[in-house]
XYZ file of C-alpha atoms in Angstrom:
695
model
C -28.409 6.166 -10.879
C -26.129 3.327 -9.750
C -26.826 -0.069 -11.237
C -26.640 -1.532 -7.741
C -29.888 -0.060 -6.519
C -32.139 -2.874 -7.709
C -30.040 -5.704 -6.199
C -28.965 -6.031 -2.580
C -27.332 -9.477 -2.235
C -23.629 -10.199 -2.878
C -22.438 -8.713 -6.182
C -20.246 -11.734 -6.854
C -20.764 -15.152 -5.329
C -18.342 -17.943 -6.251
C -19.352 -21.268 -4.753
C -17.232 -24.465 -4.779
C -15.775 -23.476 -8.137
C -13.492 -25.939 -9.948
C -11.764 -25.054 -13.222
C -9.631 -27.444 -15.282
C -7.572 -27.110 -18.425
C -7.630 -30.048 -20.838
C -4.511 -31.050 -22.783
C -4.127 -34.035 -25.103
C -2.626 -36.042 -22.262
C -4.668 -35.178 -19.235
C -7.023 -32.900 -17.362
C -5.079 -30.363 -15.300
C -7.091 -28.970 -12.367
C -6.186 -25.272 -11.958
C -8.746 -24.269 -9.307
C -10.508 -26.643 -6.903
C -13.421 -26.131 -4.511
C -12.975 -22.364 -4.441
C -15.549 -20.117 -2.759
C -15.569 -16.371 -2.154
C -18.209 -13.657 -2.171
C -17.962 -9.897 -2.705
C -20.601 -7.672 -1.103
C -21.759 -4.333 -2.575
C -19.064 -1.678 -2.170
C -16.589 -4.182 -0.693
C -12.984 -4.778 -1.802
C -11.804 -8.387 -1.515
C -8.133 -9.278 -2.002
C -7.084 -12.517 -3.653
C -3.528 -13.281 -2.566
C -1.118 -16.010 -3.533
C 2.064 -16.773 -5.402
C 2.345 -17.267 -9.148
C 0.647 -20.407 -10.388
C -1.823 -20.632 -7.489
C -4.864 -19.967 -9.694
C -5.688 -16.304 -8.872
C -5.886 -15.155 -12.488
C -7.760 -18.319 -13.505
C -10.503 -17.345 -11.040
C -10.683 -13.875 -12.640
C -10.887 -15.368 -16.147
C -13.614 -17.703 -14.878
C -15.626 -14.691 -13.715
C -15.140 -13.083 -17.128
C -16.127 -16.447 -18.743
C -12.960 -16.184 -20.797
C -11.109 -19.475 -20.258
C -10.158 -20.079 -23.890
C -10.593 -23.330 -25.797
C -8.960 -25.621 -23.238
C -10.388 -24.221 -20.018
C -13.689 -25.399 -18.540
C -15.616 -24.900 -15.324
C -15.996 -28.499 -14.102
C -17.833 -27.841 -10.840
C -19.523 -25.151 -8.784
C -21.071 -21.832 -9.815
C -20.197 -18.175 -10.342
C -23.138 -15.876 -9.728
C -23.152 -12.177 -10.550
C -25.963 -10.281 -8.782
C -27.670 -13.607 -8.143
C -27.553 -14.865 -11.766
C -25.419 -17.815 -12.812
C -22.954 -16.588 -15.458
C -22.693 -20.081 -17.007
C -26.392 -19.976 -17.961
C -26.203 -16.656 -19.811
C -26.231 -16.393 -23.581
C -23.257 -14.963 -25.482
C -25.174 -11.687 -26.006
C -26.007 -11.329 -22.322
C -22.371 -11.993 -21.395
C -21.150 -9.430 -23.907
C -23.492 -6.884 -22.394
C -22.278 -7.584 -18.856
C -18.550 -7.616 -19.703
C -17.168 -4.118 -19.830
C -20.511 -2.683 -18.828
C -21.181 -4.240 -15.414
C -17.958 -6.183 -14.842
C -14.704 -4.512 -15.886
C -11.187 -5.902 -15.622
C -7.877 -4.082 -15.316
C -4.831 -6.082 -16.368
C -1.234 -6.048 -15.228
C 0.201 -4.626 -18.446
C -1.596 -1.402 -19.438
C -0.387 -1.417 -23.054
C -2.117 -4.774 -23.623
C -5.478 -3.013 -23.143
C -4.773 0.054 -25.298
C -4.802 0.347 -29.070
C -1.480 1.987 -30.030
C -2.897 3.482 -33.234
C -5.870 5.254 -31.699
C -6.069 8.410 -29.611
C -6.930 7.949 -25.930
C -10.130 10.033 -26.159
C -11.544 7.862 -28.926
C -10.752 4.656 -27.022
C -12.521 5.943 -23.912
C -15.547 7.264 -25.820
C -16.097 3.888 -27.495
C -17.117 2.262 -24.204
C -20.363 4.174 -23.475
C -21.110 4.599 -27.197
C -21.063 0.823 -27.770
C -22.534 -0.331 -24.454
C -25.064 2.394 -23.805
C -25.557 3.998 -27.204
C -24.872 7.543 -25.906
C -24.045 10.419 -28.261
C -20.512 11.464 -29.161
C -20.814 14.702 -27.161
C -22.057 12.895 -24.060
C -19.281 10.279 -24.410
C -16.612 13.004 -24.702
C -17.974 14.753 -21.622
C -17.857 11.507 -19.670
C -14.326 10.720 -20.897
C -13.161 14.144 -19.732
C -14.757 13.527 -16.334
C -13.081 10.146 -15.707
C -9.677 11.368 -16.915
C -10.010 14.197 -14.393
C -11.124 11.639 -11.770
C -7.994 9.535 -12.238
C -5.953 12.701 -11.597
C -4.213 13.051 -14.924
C -2.762 16.484 -15.705
C -4.248 18.499 -18.594
C -7.150 16.099 -19.378
C -7.896 17.621 -22.808
C -4.330 17.059 -23.969
C -4.465 13.494 -22.594
C -7.577 12.697 -24.652
C -5.778 13.999 -27.720
C -2.632 11.855 -27.154
C -1.650 8.410 -28.356
C -0.792 5.736 -25.727
C 2.958 5.809 -26.470
C 3.090 9.482 -25.502
C 2.205 8.649 -21.880
C 4.327 7.164 -19.097
C 3.526 3.711 -17.665
C 1.717 5.206 -14.676
C -0.371 7.460 -16.933
C -1.250 4.533 -19.211
C -2.389 2.511 -16.218
C -4.598 5.403 -15.087
C -6.169 5.572 -18.553
C -6.929 1.836 -18.346
C -8.570 2.440 -14.935
C -10.527 5.359 -16.449
C -11.657 3.077 -19.287
C -12.858 0.454 -16.798
C -14.819 3.133 -14.911
C -16.430 4.676 -18.013
C -19.572 2.564 -17.678
C -19.634 2.733 -13.860
C -19.340 -1.069 -13.421
C -20.757 -2.865 -10.387
C -17.661 -5.067 -10.147
C -14.065 -4.181 -10.940
C -11.479 -6.985 -11.176
C -7.890 -5.772 -10.806
C -5.224 -8.320 -11.766
C -1.861 -7.178 -10.337
C -2.619 -3.646 -11.597
C 0.536 -2.018 -10.202
C 3.271 -4.622 -10.710
C 4.825 -2.737 -13.611
C 4.798 0.635 -11.825
C 7.215 2.477 -9.556
C 6.389 2.560 -5.844
C 5.435 6.241 -5.705
C 3.233 5.816 -8.791
C 1.835 2.601 -7.298
C 0.956 4.460 -4.093
C -0.880 7.128 -6.098
C -2.751 4.522 -8.190
C -3.740 2.538 -5.080
C -5.016 5.684 -3.320
C -6.914 6.474 -6.504
C -8.535 3.039 -6.769
C -9.705 3.284 -3.143
C -11.195 6.767 -3.625
C -12.926 5.797 -6.865
C -14.313 2.639 -5.253
C -15.964 4.885 -2.657
C -17.111 7.486 -5.189
C -18.708 5.021 -7.599
C -19.738 2.412 -4.994
C -17.905 -0.219 -7.028
C -17.154 -3.651 -5.582
C -13.619 -4.866 -6.210
C -11.761 -8.135 -6.538
C -8.100 -7.198 -6.122
C -5.612 -9.876 -7.237
C -2.077 -9.460 -5.950
C 0.942 -11.268 -4.542
C 1.793 -8.206 -2.449
C 0.296 -8.544 1.031
C 1.133 -4.941 1.897
C -0.940 -3.642 -1.024
C -3.876 -5.832 -0.069
C -3.705 -4.494 3.496
C -3.939 -0.936 2.141
C -6.753 -1.531 -0.355
C -9.050 -4.334 0.815
C -11.646 -5.065 3.486
C -11.357 -8.854 3.330
C -8.957 -11.277 1.759
C -8.653 -14.827 0.545
C -5.257 -16.585 0.537
C -4.734 -19.158 -2.237
C -2.218 -21.969 -2.491
C -1.930 -24.391 -5.390
C -5.458 -23.947 -6.745
C -7.302 -23.860 -3.427
C -8.423 -21.170 -1.021
C -6.602 -21.951 2.233
C -7.772 -19.045 4.398
C -10.504 -16.410 4.157
C -11.426 -13.595 6.494
C -11.227 -9.884 7.233
C -7.826 -8.193 6.895
C -7.516 -8.065 10.672
C -8.462 -11.745 11.133
C -5.975 -13.031 8.609
C -3.080 -10.666 9.395
C -3.328 -10.757 13.176
C -4.978 -14.110 13.925
C -3.914 -16.312 11.032
C -5.163 -19.885 11.155
C -3.329 -21.577 8.283
C 0.320 -22.723 8.202
C 0.821 -21.359 4.653
C -0.347 -17.866 5.652
C 2.026 -18.012 8.613
C 4.937 -19.203 6.448
C 4.223 -16.446 3.911
C 4.450 -13.724 6.571
C 7.712 -15.159 7.914
C 9.335 -14.814 4.513
C 8.496 -11.090 4.052
C 10.973 -8.474 5.305
C 8.699 -6.552 7.701
C 10.160 -3.785 9.884
C 12.186 -5.445 12.632
C 13.603 -8.239 10.464
C 17.386 -8.094 10.296
C 19.708 -10.193 8.154
C 21.965 -10.991 11.125
C 19.832 -11.107 14.247
C 16.357 -11.895 12.825
C 16.820 -13.510 9.416
C 13.797 -14.329 7.278
C 12.579 -17.910 7.232
C 12.129 -19.215 3.678
C 9.433 -21.811 2.979
C 11.184 -25.149 2.376
C 10.646 -27.111 -0.833
C 8.901 -25.993 -4.018
C 5.397 -25.234 -5.218
C 3.780 -28.467 -6.598
C 2.967 -28.589 -10.320
C -0.793 -28.859 -11.031
C -0.596 -32.530 -12.112
C 1.742 -33.510 -9.244
C -0.200 -32.266 -6.253
C 0.236 -34.381 -3.105
C -2.665 -36.378 -1.587
C -4.645 -34.603 1.151
C -3.351 -31.137 1.990
C -1.558 -29.446 -0.932
C 0.735 -27.586 1.462
C 1.560 -30.771 3.444
C 5.072 -31.483 2.063
C 6.216 -27.944 3.010
C 4.347 -27.587 6.304
C 5.974 -27.439 9.753
C 2.947 -29.119 11.346
C 2.464 -31.981 8.836
C 1.308 -35.305 10.311
C 1.605 -38.377 8.068
C -1.468 -40.593 7.919
C -3.683 -37.679 8.878
C -2.909 -34.630 6.738
C -2.433 -36.764 3.600
C -5.292 -39.218 4.167
C -8.343 -37.266 2.959
C -9.565 -34.199 1.098
C -9.531 -31.243 3.454
C -12.469 -28.834 3.428
C -12.757 -25.191 4.476
C -13.977 -24.827 8.073
C -15.162 -21.819 10.011
C -12.862 -20.707 12.849
C -14.781 -21.133 16.153
C -16.211 -17.850 17.353
C -15.891 -16.138 13.975
C -18.165 -17.385 11.204
C -16.545 -15.068 8.617
C -13.045 -16.502 9.128
C -12.386 -19.860 7.408
C -9.345 -22.099 7.083
C -8.469 -25.323 5.208
C -6.394 -27.105 7.856
C -7.153 -30.193 9.946
C -4.875 -29.143 12.794
C -5.651 -25.441 13.151
C -7.235 -25.943 16.609
C -4.105 -27.725 17.903
C -1.445 -25.314 16.659
C -0.132 -22.682 19.057
C -0.363 -19.682 16.694
C 1.309 -17.370 19.191
C 4.414 -19.508 19.699
C 7.556 -17.461 19.056
C 9.188 -18.074 15.681
C 11.948 -20.640 15.738
C 14.548 -18.119 14.689
C 16.575 -18.730 11.583
C 20.240 -19.299 12.409
C 21.655 -16.030 13.678
C 24.661 -14.914 11.709
C 27.662 -12.917 12.794
C 27.873 -9.527 11.118
C 30.538 -9.562 8.438
C 33.516 -7.291 9.103
C 33.563 -4.557 6.487
C 37.017 -4.344 4.892
C 38.937 -1.876 2.705
C 37.485 0.267 -0.063
C 37.238 -1.863 -3.228
C 35.338 0.525 -5.455
C 35.399 4.308 -5.523
C 33.386 6.581 -7.796
C 34.337 10.185 -8.087
C 32.069 12.716 -9.818
C 30.966 10.183 -12.403
C 28.868 11.625 -15.235
C 27.161 9.787 -18.044
C 25.436 11.812 -20.757
C 23.828 10.480 -23.936
C 23.444 12.563 -27.067
C 20.143 12.081 -28.848
C 19.151 13.610 -32.177
C 16.148 15.899 -31.708
C 14.410 13.862 -34.377
C 15.494 10.388 -33.343
C 13.924 8.645 -36.321
C 15.489 10.603 -39.170
C 18.428 12.386 -37.518
C 18.831 16.104 -38.082
C 17.744 18.908 -35.812
C 19.662 20.003 -32.723
C 21.168 17.332 -30.554
C 19.650 16.909 -27.119
C 21.583 15.631 -24.146
C 20.170 13.087 -21.729
C 21.902 13.512 -18.378
C 21.534 9.962 -17.076
C 24.066 10.321 -14.239
C 25.126 13.609 -12.650
C 28.276 13.731 -10.489
C 27.913 10.389 -8.712
C 30.381 9.964 -5.852
C 30.560 7.129 -3.334
C 32.749 4.271 -2.190
C 31.991 0.625 -1.457
C 34.007 -1.651 0.830
C 34.753 -5.349 0.997
C 31.872 -7.433 2.510
C 29.535 -4.456 2.359
C 26.066 -4.286 0.836
C 25.344 -0.892 -0.672
C 21.762 -0.502 -1.892
C 21.005 1.852 -4.759
C 17.400 2.952 -4.626
C 15.261 5.011 -6.942
C 12.504 4.819 -9.493
C 12.751 3.910 -13.146
C 14.645 6.529 -15.101
C 16.720 7.702 -12.116
C 19.964 6.392 -13.597
C 20.509 3.234 -11.480
C 20.956 0.895 -14.429
C 23.030 3.404 -16.433
C 25.536 3.579 -13.615
C 25.619 -0.248 -13.493
C 26.331 -0.347 -17.245
C 29.261 2.074 -16.892
C 30.650 0.031 -14.009
C 30.333 -3.191 -16.055
C 32.034 -1.586 -19.047
C 28.943 -1.861 -21.247
C 29.124 1.947 -21.518
C 32.021 4.353 -20.920
C 31.787 7.380 -18.640
C 31.405 10.941 -19.947
C 33.414 12.359 -17.054
C 34.715 11.434 -13.600
C 36.455 8.310 -12.331
C 35.676 4.754 -11.275
C 38.496 3.181 -9.316
C 38.551 -0.578 -8.836
C 41.396 -1.359 -6.407
C 42.848 2.060 -7.351
C 42.808 1.305 -11.102
C 40.717 3.596 -13.302
C 38.218 1.579 -15.334
C 35.634 4.183 -16.386
C 36.990 4.485 -19.929
C 37.707 0.783 -20.565
C 34.849 -0.879 -22.454
C 34.148 -4.505 -21.573
C 35.859 -5.944 -24.664
C 39.104 -4.176 -23.719
C 39.051 -5.229 -20.041
C 41.393 -7.967 -18.900
C 39.940 -11.262 -17.675
C 40.581 -10.421 -14.029
C 38.642 -7.126 -14.214
C 35.755 -8.879 -15.983
C 35.605 -11.694 -13.428
C 35.985 -9.191 -10.543
C 32.860 -7.220 -11.494
C 29.861 -9.419 -12.264
C 26.127 -8.864 -12.504
C 22.958 -10.720 -11.483
C 20.012 -9.559 -13.565
C 16.385 -8.884 -12.800
C 14.887 -11.479 -15.070
C 16.491 -14.908 -14.730
C 14.638 -16.121 -17.847
C 16.488 -13.802 -20.211
C 20.022 -14.530 -19.082
C 20.301 -18.286 -19.596
C 20.881 -19.982 -22.936
C 17.759 -22.145 -23.464
C 19.638 -24.762 -25.506
C 22.511 -25.430 -23.093
C 22.412 -27.479 -19.877
C 22.860 -25.664 -16.573
C 26.236 -27.320 -15.930
C 27.528 -26.395 -19.391
C 26.594 -22.718 -18.887
C 28.551 -22.529 -15.618
C 31.559 -24.360 -17.159
C 31.439 -21.882 -20.061
C 31.848 -19.012 -17.558
C 34.774 -20.849 -15.903
C 36.472 -21.238 -19.304
C 36.071 -17.533 -20.063
C 37.519 -16.585 -16.662
C 40.408 -19.024 -17.214
C 39.637 -21.071 -14.120
C 40.744 -24.719 -13.870
C 43.543 -26.307 -15.887
C 41.578 -29.315 -17.136
C 37.975 -30.147 -17.997
C 37.882 -32.358 -14.901
C 38.848 -29.453 -12.622
C 36.223 -27.233 -14.198
C 33.584 -29.965 -13.836
C 34.445 -30.242 -10.126
C 34.340 -26.452 -9.633
C 30.943 -26.321 -11.391
C 29.531 -28.899 -8.954
C 30.940 -26.869 -6.029
C 29.213 -23.747 -7.404
C 25.897 -25.646 -7.516
C 26.501 -26.569 -3.849
C 27.218 -22.905 -3.125
C 23.817 -21.813 -4.463
C 22.082 -24.793 -2.812
C 20.983 -26.569 -5.992
C 21.197 -30.391 -6.216
C 24.190 -31.509 -8.299
C 21.810 -33.459 -10.561
C 20.632 -30.052 -11.886
C 23.862 -29.854 -13.914
C 22.157 -32.043 -16.535
C 18.919 -30.035 -16.640
C 17.860 -27.519 -19.283
C 16.715 -24.041 -18.159
C 13.076 -24.782 -19.105
C 13.012 -27.506 -16.429
C 13.753 -24.976 -13.677
C 11.480 -22.649 -11.717
C 12.166 -18.893 -11.630
C 13.948 -19.085 -8.276
C 16.133 -21.969 -9.460
C 17.091 -20.087 -12.645
C 18.073 -17.079 -10.549
C 20.346 -19.364 -8.479
C 22.075 -20.541 -11.665
C 22.579 -16.853 -12.589
C 24.146 -16.263 -9.163
C 26.389 -19.349 -9.507
C 27.601 -18.040 -12.853
C 28.295 -14.562 -11.454
C 30.436 -16.089 -8.690
C 32.207 -18.532 -11.027
C 35.281 -16.309 -11.356
C 35.438 -15.357 -7.673
C 33.746 -11.982 -8.215
C 34.834 -9.176 -5.872
C 31.899 -6.914 -6.726
C 28.478 -8.192 -7.713
C 25.917 -5.767 -9.082
C 22.503 -7.270 -8.377
C 19.938 -5.383 -10.473
C 16.487 -6.035 -8.928
C 17.525 -9.706 -8.487
C 14.364 -10.813 -6.676
C 11.604 -8.591 -8.065
C 10.508 -11.243 -10.612
C 10.303 -13.951 -7.927
C 7.587 -15.024 -5.511
C 7.732 -13.859 -1.912
C 8.688 -17.253 -0.477
C 11.446 -17.630 -3.092
C 12.690 -14.049 -2.527
C 13.554 -14.881 1.071
C 15.612 -17.909 0.014
C 17.482 -16.038 -2.748
C 18.318 -12.962 -0.618
C 19.474 -15.261 2.163
C 21.685 -17.082 -0.326
C 23.250 -13.821 -1.561
C 24.020 -12.837 2.027
C 25.556 -16.205 2.836
C 27.814 -16.166 -0.225
C 28.808 -12.604 0.649
C 29.869 -13.707 4.146
C 31.972 -16.565 2.774
C 33.517 -14.773 -0.196
C 33.761 -11.240 1.300
C 31.993 -9.900 -1.787
C 30.931 -6.290 -2.177
C 27.283 -6.298 -3.168
C 25.708 -3.359 -5.009
C 22.020 -4.068 -4.652
C 19.850 -2.074 -7.080
C 16.202 -2.082 -6.060
C 13.022 -0.089 -5.669
C 11.734 -2.381 -2.915
C 12.636 -0.553 0.274
C 11.522 -3.408 2.548
C 14.218 -5.687 1.144
C 16.736 -2.831 1.133
C 16.110 -2.178 4.808
C 16.539 -5.870 5.533
C 19.837 -6.535 3.813
C 21.817 -3.384 3.117
C 24.505 -1.766 5.248
C 24.385 1.565 3.430
C 21.812 3.111 1.094
C 22.185 5.543 -1.793
C 18.980 7.206 -3.024
C 18.927 8.460 -6.625
C 16.552 10.810 -8.408
C 16.901 11.943 -12.029
C 20.614 11.069 -12.208
C 21.538 12.743 -8.888
C 22.435 11.075 -5.606
C 20.040 12.868 -3.262
C 20.836 10.945 -0.073
C 23.584 8.588 1.083
C 24.080 7.077 4.505
C 23.855 3.952 6.629
C 20.552 2.068 6.476
C 19.522 3.449 9.884
C 20.325 7.016 8.844
C 18.330 6.811 5.617
C 15.318 5.116 7.223
C 14.934 7.632 10.034
C 14.576 11.433 9.900
C 15.972 13.766 8.742
C 15.246 12.632 5.196
C 15.708 14.094 1.779
C 12.113 15.042 0.768
C 12.234 12.391 -1.969
C 13.366 9.636 0.431
C 10.499 10.615 2.726
C 7.987 10.167 -0.114
C 9.557 6.846 -1.147
C 9.299 5.459 2.389
C 5.687 6.544 2.651
C 4.876 4.772 -0.624
C 6.107 1.316 0.372
C 3.223 -1.008 1.271
C 3.946 -2.827 4.557
C 2.046 -6.014 5.427
C 1.747 -5.289 9.132
C -1.347 -3.944 10.850
C 0.710 -2.467 13.721
C 2.606 -0.108 11.399
C 1.358 3.449 11.061
C 2.527 5.376 8.043
C 2.418 8.990 7.018
C 0.752 9.178 3.627
C 2.631 11.404 1.226
C 1.410 11.065 -2.337
C 3.723 12.731 -4.844
C 1.990 14.995 -7.333
C 2.975 14.839 -10.978
C 5.250 12.454 -12.852
C 9.026 12.127 -12.842
C 10.387 14.764 -15.253
C 12.291 13.588 -18.326
C 16.081 13.335 -18.102
C 16.153 15.054 -21.506
C 14.463 18.081 -20.088
C 15.159 18.184 -16.334
C 13.731 21.071 -14.277
C 16.083 23.946 -13.428
C 17.626 24.021 -9.956
C 16.936 21.048 -7.732
C 15.810 18.022 -9.776
C 13.074 17.219 -7.237
C 11.642 20.748 -6.828
C 8.627 20.146 -9.114
C 7.216 17.520 -6.705
C 8.626 18.614 -3.329
C 6.263 19.325 -0.434
C 8.971 21.137 1.583
C 9.863 23.676 -1.123
C 7.936 26.532 0.533
C 10.374 26.377 3.484
C 13.198 27.700 1.279
C 13.251 31.443 0.560
C 13.619 33.372 -2.767
C 12.925 30.502 -5.168
C 16.416 29.089 -4.503
C 15.175 25.527 -5.220
C 14.131 26.584 -8.723
C 17.422 28.307 -9.521
C 20.298 26.316 -8.099
C 21.223 22.660 -7.798
C 21.536 22.175 -4.032
C 24.912 21.472 -2.433
C 25.564 18.140 -0.712
C 25.205 18.673 3.045
C 26.868 16.282 5.451
C 24.769 15.846 8.608
C 25.766 13.387 11.341
C 28.473 10.734 10.755
C 28.824 10.972 7.006
C 25.059 11.101 6.298
C 24.768 13.133 3.065
C 21.689 14.931 1.723
C 21.570 17.060 -1.425
C 19.026 19.675 -0.439
C 18.553 23.412 0.228
C 16.571 22.882 3.454
C 18.092 24.339 6.608
C 19.312 22.187 9.490
C 16.452 23.565 11.593
C 13.908 22.284 9.049
C 15.606 18.894 8.909
C 15.321 18.740 12.694
C 11.513 19.213 12.447
C 11.009 16.088 10.337
C 9.020 13.237 11.866
C 9.409 9.507 11.182
C 7.319 8.239 8.258
C 6.975 4.690 9.578
C 5.956 4.128 13.190
C 5.340 0.754 14.786
C 2.446 1.010 17.241
C 3.357 -0.043 20.775
C 2.022 -3.479 21.649
């Protein structure tokens, strides 16, 4: 019997909630005047960029704000009862039993020293006092529900024996063990690959229906919210700024921040030359430096001094729709359908000569069978198998694939952090595949530079920004005197659009997007010819992503750089790359221009990847292809085609050829390459995965 039967009002009702954190110096308001309700069986998305207070709301619901956090106004009611008035015992009973939370990092919720089965069985045994046998039966049922292979073996495994996607499914299974009335998901798929994310999202939706669970889904990814939720609430700097159904907010937005957010996402149709993204100007305010009046005022296109900053602004219902609310004084006066003032259109850069050529590159690692103590037979990890491609001056080549496909290994070989097992890498016709970084001359090192995924890890925390850039200039031998280097450093700050005063700042005084700009300035310090950008924007907020990608493109136009853009985010790849290379398990399975790769015929893996990407646009129709199974291990790849264990087209190929032989590379139209056994006739049958509905 569902626990919902006896109560028919909203499951969760948050009304005018304010939460502050208290430090020795001051009270820091984290959430102000926040209201949202979740009806039985409904999924509500909570969307906003980092630091806007989404997770604080979730911790408020769990009554878990730590020593410094306090609810200073408003109420949170669960099934009509105020959580703040409950005793510690009542709260303990509700947490995990009626309200469950799934966190971003699955390993944080699992005990590494305890088998999965035991961890799952604990939930009903503690909360409901059921027997061991009953608990095991229930554990087996939920593990089957979350579509994990071989459930009995899963229950008998330790967390480290599972992949990230499997761990996250176990955490979801754990949350569902007691059939909660409310499930809070805090960025549950951020750490997962897109195809795994797509499977987990489909799973969460199905389970929500099966168990009748209400959900509060916290995310910064608008596409995911579109695919999972019924209603959403957009947050900015501690406040809800817009609330309504998915359709209301996506198609008839009534708040300038929502509008600005959508303009900075690469939706289908955006193009780096003809329809560039529009980044949101300025920066997110710190909690103790919020402006008077509207928090978004200083960054808003419609700001009116003396009006927008003169009073507190309350949520108002949009006329004609009492379930759509906005926090904006001017929403009735703004023409929401006005065409976007286009970002400056840019001329397409002329692609020049080949700068980099890879020919049958292989990179194998030898691993002892017993890695801890040595001994046993050696196993070989085939990280890269016969990679061949070329990249030209001023060209952006995107390298796409999921974790473990060999993208970063290939980047390491190119950088000289590893040497190749076989094959050639030619930089301006010089072979560099066997020259480790310490043996490379200064010119080669400055020619090939890298921008990393996490800007926090690449800066020295005890050195000013200016000093770190000057250090790079010294290493590259640029500038004859300290004065020249100082001048060049200031020019590099101009190049990445940072104020020159930032030269004196320490990394901790910078936001994530600003740190990434310093990383880019340093990469270009020696006049790099080739820049390998490894997921350079995945750690950044949406509005900052647009500014950083735009910056990379601009520098590329000026400096004629070749950009190798490693990413799993196909929306950004479609927006900024000229050519795309798709990798799977060390193989290049498809290579072609962006248009060729994004339209049929596809390699079956590319097709699944495209279907998995969440797109924040209600007019887009997508084919749903959920890949079965997990990515095989590179230590033990399947025989024949590396993708055959998960391929939905395999039955079209006769005599088990896919399972026996690695497919040849077929060249279709104009240099479009696909490594696949399918016949040309089958390729011709393929339909587009992403269709934009006619207006």
